[in-house]
Coordinates of C-alpha atoms and ligand atoms in Angstrom, one line a residue:
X1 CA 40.7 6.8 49.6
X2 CA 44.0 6.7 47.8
X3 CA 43.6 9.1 44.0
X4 CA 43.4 5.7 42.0
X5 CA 40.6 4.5 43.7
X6 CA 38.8 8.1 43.8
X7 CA 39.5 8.4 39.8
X8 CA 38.2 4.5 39.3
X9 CA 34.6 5.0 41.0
X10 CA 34.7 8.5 39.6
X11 CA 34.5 6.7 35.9
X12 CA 32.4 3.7 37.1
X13 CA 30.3 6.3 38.4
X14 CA 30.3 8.6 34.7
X15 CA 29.9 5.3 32.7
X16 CA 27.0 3.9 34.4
X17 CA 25.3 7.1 34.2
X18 CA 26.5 7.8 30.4
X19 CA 25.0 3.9 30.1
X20 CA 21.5 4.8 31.6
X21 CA 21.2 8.1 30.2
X22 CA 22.1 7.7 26.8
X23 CA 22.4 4.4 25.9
X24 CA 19.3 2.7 27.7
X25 CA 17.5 6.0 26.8
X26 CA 14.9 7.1 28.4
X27 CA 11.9 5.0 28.3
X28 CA 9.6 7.2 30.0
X29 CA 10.4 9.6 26.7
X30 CA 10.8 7.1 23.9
X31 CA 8.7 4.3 25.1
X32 CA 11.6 1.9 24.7
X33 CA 14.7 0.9 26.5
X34 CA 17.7 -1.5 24.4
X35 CA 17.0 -4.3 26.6
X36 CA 13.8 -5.0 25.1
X37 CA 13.8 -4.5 21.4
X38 CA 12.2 -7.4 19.8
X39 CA 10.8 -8.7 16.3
X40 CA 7.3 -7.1 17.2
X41 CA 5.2 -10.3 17.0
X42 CA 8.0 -12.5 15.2
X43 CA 8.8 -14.5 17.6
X44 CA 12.1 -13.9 18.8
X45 CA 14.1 -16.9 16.5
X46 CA 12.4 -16.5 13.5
X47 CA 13.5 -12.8 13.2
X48 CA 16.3 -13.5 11.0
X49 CA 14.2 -15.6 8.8
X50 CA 12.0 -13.0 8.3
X51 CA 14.6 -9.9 7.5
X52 CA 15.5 -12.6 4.6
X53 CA 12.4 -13.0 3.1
X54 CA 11.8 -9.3 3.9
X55 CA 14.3 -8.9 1.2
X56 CA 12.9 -11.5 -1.2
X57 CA 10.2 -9.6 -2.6
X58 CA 13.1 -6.8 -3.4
X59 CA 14.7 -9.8 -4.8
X60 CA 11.6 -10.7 -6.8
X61 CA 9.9 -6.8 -8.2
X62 CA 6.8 -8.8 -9.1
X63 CA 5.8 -9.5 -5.5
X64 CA 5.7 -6.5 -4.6
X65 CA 3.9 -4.9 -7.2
X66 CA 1.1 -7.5 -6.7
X67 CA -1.2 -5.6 -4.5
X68 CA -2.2 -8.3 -2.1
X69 CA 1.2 -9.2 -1.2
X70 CA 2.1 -5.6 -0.2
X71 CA 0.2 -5.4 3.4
X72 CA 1.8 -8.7 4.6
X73 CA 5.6 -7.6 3.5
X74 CA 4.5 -4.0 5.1
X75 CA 3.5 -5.9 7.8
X76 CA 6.8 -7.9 8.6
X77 CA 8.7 -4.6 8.1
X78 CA 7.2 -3.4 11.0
X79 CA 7.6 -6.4 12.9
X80 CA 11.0 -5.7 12.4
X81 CA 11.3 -2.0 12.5
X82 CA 8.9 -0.8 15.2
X83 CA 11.3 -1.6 18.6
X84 CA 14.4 0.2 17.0
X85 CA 12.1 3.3 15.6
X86 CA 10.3 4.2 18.8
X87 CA 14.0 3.6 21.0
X88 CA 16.2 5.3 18.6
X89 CA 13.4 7.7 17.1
X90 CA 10.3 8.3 18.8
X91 CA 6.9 7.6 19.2
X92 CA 5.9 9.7 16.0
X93 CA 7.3 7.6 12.8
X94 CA 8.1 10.9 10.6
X95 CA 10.6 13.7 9.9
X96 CA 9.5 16.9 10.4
X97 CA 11.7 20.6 9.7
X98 CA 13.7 21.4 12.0
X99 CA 12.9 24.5 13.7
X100 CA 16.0 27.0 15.1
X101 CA 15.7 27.2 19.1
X102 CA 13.4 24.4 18.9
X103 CA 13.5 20.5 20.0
X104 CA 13.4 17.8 17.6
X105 CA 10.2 16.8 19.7
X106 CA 8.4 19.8 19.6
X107 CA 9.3 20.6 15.7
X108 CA 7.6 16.7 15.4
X109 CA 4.2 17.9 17.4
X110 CA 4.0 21.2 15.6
X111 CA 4.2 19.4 12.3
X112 CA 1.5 16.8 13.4
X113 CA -0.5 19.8 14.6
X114 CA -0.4 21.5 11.7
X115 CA -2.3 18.6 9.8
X116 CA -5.1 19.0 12.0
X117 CA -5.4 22.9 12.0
X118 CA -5.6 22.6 8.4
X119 CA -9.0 20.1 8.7
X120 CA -11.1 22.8 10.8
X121 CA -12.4 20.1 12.7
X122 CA -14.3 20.6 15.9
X123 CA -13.5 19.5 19.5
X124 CA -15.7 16.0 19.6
X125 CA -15.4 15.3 16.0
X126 CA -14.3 11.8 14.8
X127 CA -11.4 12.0 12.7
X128 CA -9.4 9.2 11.0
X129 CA -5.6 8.4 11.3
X130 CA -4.6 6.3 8.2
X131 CA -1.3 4.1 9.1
X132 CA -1.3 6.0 12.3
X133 CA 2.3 3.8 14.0
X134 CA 2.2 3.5 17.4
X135 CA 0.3 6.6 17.7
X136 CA 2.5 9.5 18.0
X137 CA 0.7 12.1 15.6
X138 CA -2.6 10.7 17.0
X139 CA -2.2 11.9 20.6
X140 CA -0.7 15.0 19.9
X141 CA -3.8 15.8 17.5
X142 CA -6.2 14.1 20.0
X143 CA -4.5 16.5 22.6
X144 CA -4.3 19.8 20.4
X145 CA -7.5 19.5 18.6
X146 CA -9.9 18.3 21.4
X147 CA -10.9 15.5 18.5
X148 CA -11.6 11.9 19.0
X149 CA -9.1 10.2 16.5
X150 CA -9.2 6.2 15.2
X151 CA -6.1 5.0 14.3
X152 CA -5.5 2.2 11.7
X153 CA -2.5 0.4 11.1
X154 CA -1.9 -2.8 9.5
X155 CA 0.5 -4.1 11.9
X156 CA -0.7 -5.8 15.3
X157 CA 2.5 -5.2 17.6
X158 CA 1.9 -1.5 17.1
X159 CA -1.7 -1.5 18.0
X160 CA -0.9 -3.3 20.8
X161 CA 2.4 -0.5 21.7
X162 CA -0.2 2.4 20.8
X163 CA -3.3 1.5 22.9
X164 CA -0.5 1.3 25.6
X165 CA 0.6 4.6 24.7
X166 CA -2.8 6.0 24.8
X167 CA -3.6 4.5 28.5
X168 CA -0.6 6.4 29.5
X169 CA -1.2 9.4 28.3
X170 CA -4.9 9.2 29.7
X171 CA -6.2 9.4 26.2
X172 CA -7.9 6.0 25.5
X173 CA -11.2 7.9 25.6
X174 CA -10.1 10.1 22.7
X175 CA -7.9 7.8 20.5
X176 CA -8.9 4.3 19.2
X177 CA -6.7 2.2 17.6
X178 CA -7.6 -0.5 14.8
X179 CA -5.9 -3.5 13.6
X180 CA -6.6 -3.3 9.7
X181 CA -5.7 -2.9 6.2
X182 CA -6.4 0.8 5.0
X183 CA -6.9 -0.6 1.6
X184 CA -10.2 -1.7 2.6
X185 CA -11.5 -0.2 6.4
X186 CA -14.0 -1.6 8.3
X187 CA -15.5 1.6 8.1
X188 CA -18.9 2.3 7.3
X189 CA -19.5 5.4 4.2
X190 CA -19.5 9.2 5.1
X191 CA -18.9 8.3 9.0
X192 CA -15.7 10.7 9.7
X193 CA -15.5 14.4 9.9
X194 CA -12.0 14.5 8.5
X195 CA -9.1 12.7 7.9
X196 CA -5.4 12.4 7.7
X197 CA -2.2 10.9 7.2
X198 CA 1.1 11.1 7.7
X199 CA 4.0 9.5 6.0
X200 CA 2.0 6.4 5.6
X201 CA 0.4 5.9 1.9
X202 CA 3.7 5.6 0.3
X203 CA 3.1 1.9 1.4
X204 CA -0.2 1.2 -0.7
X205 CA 0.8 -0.3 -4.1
X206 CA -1.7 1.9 -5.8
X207 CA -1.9 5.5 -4.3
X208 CA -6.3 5.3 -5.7
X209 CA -7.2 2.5 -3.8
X210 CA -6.0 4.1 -0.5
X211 CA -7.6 7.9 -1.3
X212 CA -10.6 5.7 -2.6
X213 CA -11.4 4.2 0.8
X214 CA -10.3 7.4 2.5
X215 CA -12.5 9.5 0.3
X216 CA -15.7 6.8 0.7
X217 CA -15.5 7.2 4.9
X218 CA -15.1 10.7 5.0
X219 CA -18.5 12.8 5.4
X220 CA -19.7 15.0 2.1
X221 CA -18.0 18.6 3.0
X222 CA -14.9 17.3 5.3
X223 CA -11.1 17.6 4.6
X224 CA -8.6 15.2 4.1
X225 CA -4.3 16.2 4.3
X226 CA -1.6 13.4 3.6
X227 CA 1.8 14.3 4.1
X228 CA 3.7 12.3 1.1
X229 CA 6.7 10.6 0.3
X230 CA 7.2 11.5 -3.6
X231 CA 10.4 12.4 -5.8
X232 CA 10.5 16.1 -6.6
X233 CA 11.1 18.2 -9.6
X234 CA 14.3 17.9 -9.6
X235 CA 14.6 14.2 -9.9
X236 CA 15.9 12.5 -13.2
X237 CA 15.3 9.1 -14.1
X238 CA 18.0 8.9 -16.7
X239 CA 20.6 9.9 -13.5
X240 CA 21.9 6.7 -12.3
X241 CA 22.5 8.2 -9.0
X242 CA 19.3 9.6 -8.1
X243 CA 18.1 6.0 -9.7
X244 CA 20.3 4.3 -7.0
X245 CA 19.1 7.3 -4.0
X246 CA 15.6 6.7 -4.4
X247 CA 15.7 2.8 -4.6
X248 CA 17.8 2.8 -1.5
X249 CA 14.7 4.7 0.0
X250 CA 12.3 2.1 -1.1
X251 CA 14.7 -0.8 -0.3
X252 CA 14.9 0.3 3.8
X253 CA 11.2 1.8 4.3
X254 CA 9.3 -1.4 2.4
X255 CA 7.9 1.4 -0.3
X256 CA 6.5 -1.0 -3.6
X257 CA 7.4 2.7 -5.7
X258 CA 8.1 6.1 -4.9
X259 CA 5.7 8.2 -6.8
X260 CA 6.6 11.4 -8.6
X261 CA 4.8 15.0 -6.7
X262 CA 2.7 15.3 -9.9
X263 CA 0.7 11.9 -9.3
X264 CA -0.6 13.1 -5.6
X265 CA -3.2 15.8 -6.9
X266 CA -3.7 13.9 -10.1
X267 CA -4.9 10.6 -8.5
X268 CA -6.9 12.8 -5.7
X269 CA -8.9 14.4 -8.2
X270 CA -9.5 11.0 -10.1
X271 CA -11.1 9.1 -7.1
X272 CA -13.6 12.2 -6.5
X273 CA -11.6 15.1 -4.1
X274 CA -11.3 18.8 -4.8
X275 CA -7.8 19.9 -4.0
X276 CA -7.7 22.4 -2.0
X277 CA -4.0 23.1 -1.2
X278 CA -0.4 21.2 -2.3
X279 CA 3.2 22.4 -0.8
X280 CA 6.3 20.8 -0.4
X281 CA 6.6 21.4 3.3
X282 CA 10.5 20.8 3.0
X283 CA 10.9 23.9 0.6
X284 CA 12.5 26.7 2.0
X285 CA 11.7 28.9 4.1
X286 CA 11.8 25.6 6.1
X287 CA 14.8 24.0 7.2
X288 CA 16.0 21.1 6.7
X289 CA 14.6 18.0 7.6
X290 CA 16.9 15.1 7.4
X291 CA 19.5 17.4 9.9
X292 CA 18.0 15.7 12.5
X293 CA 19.3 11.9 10.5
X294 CA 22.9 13.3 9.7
X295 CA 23.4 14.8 13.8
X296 CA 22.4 11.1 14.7
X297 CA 25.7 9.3 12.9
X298 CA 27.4 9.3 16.4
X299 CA 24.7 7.6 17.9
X300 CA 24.0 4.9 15.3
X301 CA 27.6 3.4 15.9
X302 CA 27.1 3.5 19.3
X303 CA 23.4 1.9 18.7
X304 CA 24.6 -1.1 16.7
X305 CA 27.5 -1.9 19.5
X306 CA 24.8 -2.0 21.6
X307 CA 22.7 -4.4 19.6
X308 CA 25.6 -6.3 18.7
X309 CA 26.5 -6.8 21.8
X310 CA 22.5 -7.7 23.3
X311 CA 22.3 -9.9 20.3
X312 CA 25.4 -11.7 21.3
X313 CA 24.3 -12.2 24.9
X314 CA 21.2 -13.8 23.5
X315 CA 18.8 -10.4 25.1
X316 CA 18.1 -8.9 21.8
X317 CA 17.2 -11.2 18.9
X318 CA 19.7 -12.2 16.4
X319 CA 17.8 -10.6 13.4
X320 CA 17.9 -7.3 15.4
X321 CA 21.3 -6.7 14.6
X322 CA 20.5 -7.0 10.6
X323 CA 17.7 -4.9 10.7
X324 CA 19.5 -2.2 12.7
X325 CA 22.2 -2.2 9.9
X326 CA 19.5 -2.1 6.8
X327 CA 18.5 1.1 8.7
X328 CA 22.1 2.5 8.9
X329 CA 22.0 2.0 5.1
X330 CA 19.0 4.0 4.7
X331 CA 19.5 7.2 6.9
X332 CA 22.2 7.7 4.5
X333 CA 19.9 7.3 0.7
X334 CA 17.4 9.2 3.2
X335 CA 20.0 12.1 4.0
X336 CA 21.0 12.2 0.2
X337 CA 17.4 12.4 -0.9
X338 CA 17.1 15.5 0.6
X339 CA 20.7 17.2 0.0
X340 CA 20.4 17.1 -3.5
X341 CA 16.5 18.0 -3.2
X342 CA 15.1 15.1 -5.1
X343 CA 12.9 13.4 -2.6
X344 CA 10.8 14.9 -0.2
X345 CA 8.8 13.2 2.9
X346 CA 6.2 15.8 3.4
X347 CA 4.8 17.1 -0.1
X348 CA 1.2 18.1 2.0
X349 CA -2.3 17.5 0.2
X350 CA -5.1 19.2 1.3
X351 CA -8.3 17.6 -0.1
X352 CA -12.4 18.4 0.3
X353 CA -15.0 15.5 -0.3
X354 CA -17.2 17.7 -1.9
X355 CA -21.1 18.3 -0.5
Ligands
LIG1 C1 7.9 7.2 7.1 C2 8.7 6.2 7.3 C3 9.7 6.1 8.4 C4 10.5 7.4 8.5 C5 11.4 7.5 9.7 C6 10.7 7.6 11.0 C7 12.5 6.4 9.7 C8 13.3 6.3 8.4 C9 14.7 5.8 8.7 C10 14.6 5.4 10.2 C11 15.9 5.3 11.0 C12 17.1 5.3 10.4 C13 18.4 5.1 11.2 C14 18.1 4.4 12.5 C15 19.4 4.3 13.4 C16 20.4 3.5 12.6 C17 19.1 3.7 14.7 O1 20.3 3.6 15.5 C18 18.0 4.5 15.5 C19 16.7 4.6 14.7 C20 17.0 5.2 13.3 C21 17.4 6.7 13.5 C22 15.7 5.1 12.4 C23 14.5 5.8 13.1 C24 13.3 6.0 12.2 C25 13.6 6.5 10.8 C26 14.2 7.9 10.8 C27 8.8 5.1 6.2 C28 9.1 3.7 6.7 C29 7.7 5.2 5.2
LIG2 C1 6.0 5.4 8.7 S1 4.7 4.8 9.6 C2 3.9 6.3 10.0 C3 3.0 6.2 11.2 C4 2.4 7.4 11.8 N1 1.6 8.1 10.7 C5 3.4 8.3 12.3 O1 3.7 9.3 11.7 O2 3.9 8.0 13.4 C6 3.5 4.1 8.4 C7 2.3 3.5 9.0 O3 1.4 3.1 7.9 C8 0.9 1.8 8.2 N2 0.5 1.1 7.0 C9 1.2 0.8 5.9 N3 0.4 0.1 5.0 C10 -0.8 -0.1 5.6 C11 -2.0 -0.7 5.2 N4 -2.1 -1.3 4.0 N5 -3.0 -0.6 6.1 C12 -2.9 0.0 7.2 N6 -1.8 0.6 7.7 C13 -0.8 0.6 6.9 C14 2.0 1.1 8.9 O4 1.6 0.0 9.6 C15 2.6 2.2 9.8 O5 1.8 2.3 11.0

């Protein structure tokens, strides 16, 4: 074999590994390789359609802040969103710190842990996972805690990718998964032993009538924590840049209105809860958070020639390609939330039902 040749399969060799490794990802890890993102349950040419209209009710404010519209445009958004989240993200739909020496995976579990620690629930008890994705915290919790967790989520594509998840993982005994609006459960009164959520109520229109139907299944004496999205003390409505930050969050993550820290506790107290502990996870000691979105610029570019390419081949649907940018867009408002400190995505509530 002539040098040429040699230095030719040598690269072949490198770029179909570099190909499998990083670009097709590994599915056994994520859950989902390139060649299969898809619309969720859109079918595959209506995607488009329905990134445009996702962007009608930001065209139109008033949908949006008519409650009954918000599940179904929540919904579509994770139609769209779920594939590219789980393959370019994970199967746990949140940021966590980042932790030095540490994994962004095992900085995600601790942080998922450390909801449940803070219920005191014992192994066997039912406890609720409100919005709980396709099931990343829930398995980790199930796993840690030795609880039996029921997920709800509004969309049906990710009860249908979690359930999968949970076979898997040999915990379909432990975790249940619901297709359902956590705005009003089919739940009956006082029948969990603690709840939580994570990264999830930002989507509810009005922050009471979630807590209220957490608060009404949740047994007399039990704990509730909610990690929430909320703008910070340091955010000014009068700054037209922090105006155009936090709208650009809103805009990419189908939020009808960021709320400000001080509503979390207020709105807590008003549906019945005691509050028993509040803390901007993201403060320092802790570090950083949205490191983990700025070290991924590299791999975005090389994400969207991928879709662009799988879209144009006629694998990946055409909306895909859309959707992907919209994200793009947001990592960056997302990144600048937290440089300049006025957004947080994990100010933690910790809240009793009381006897
Ligand atoms: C809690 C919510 C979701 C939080 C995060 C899980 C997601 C917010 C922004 C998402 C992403 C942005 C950029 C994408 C990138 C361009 C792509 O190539 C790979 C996936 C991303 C990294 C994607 C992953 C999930 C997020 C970080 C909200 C919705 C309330
Ligand atoms: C950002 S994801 C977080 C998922 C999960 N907690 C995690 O950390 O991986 C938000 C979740 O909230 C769910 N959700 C939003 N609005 C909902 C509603 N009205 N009823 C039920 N689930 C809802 C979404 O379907 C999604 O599963």
């Amino acid at each position: 074999m002539d040098s040429l040749t040699l230095f030719c399969t040598a690269s072949l060799v490198a770029g179909g590994l570099y190909w499998f490794i990083c670009i097709l990802g590994s599915a056994e890890r994520k859950g989902k390789r390139a060649v299969n993102l898809s619309g969720g349950s859109i079918a595959k040419e209506n995607v488009q359609d329905k990134y445009e209209q996702y962007w009608t009710f930001f065209r139109r404010p008033k949908e949006i802040e008519t409650a009954e519209k918000v599940p179904a445009f929540v919904d579509t958004f994770y139609n769209l969103v779920t594939d590219i989240y789980e393959w370019g993200w994970g199967q746990s739909f949140h940021f966590s710190p980042a932790i030095p020496g540490k994994s962004h995976r095992d900085a995600t579990r601790l942080h998922e842990e450390m909801a449940v620690d803070l219920l005191n629930v014992k192994p066997g008890s039912r406890i609720l996972d409100a919005g709980c994705g396709v099931g990343g915290p829930m398995r980790a919790i199930a796993a840690h805690s030795g609880a039996n967790v029921v997920g709800i989520t509004i969309n049906e594509y990710q009860v249908k990718r979690a359930r999968l998840h949970n076979k898997k993982a040999g915990l379909e005994k432990q975790c249940e998964v619901v297709c359902g609006n956590f705005l009003e459960m089919p739940f009956e009164d006082n029948s969990f032993d603690g709840a939580y959520s994570i990264e999830a109520t930002c989507h509810a229109p009005k922050l009471e009538e979630v807590y209220s139907e957490i608060y009404r299944v949740m047994k007399p004496g039990s704990l509730y924590v909610s990690y929430e999205w909320v703008t910070t003390e340091l955010y000014r409505g009068e700054d037209a840049e922090h105006v155009e930050v936090i709208q650009g969050i809103e805009r990419g993550d189908a939020l009808p209105g960021l709320r400000h820290y001080t509503d979390i506790a207020e709105v807590a107290k008003k549906v019945g809860f005691e509050v028993v502990q509040e803390k901007d996870l993201a403060k320092p000691p802790s570090n950083p958070w949205w490191t983990r979105l700025k070290m991924g610029r590299f791999a975005y570019w090389r994400n969207h020639v991928m879709i662009t390419v799988l879209a144009w081949v006629g694998i990946a649907p055409k909306g895909v390609v859309d959707v992907h940018e919209m994200l793009f867009v947001t990592a960056d408002y997302l990144t600048r939330g937290g440089e300049t400190g006025i957004f947080t995505p994990m100010h933690m509530i910790l809240c009793r039902k009381p006897e």
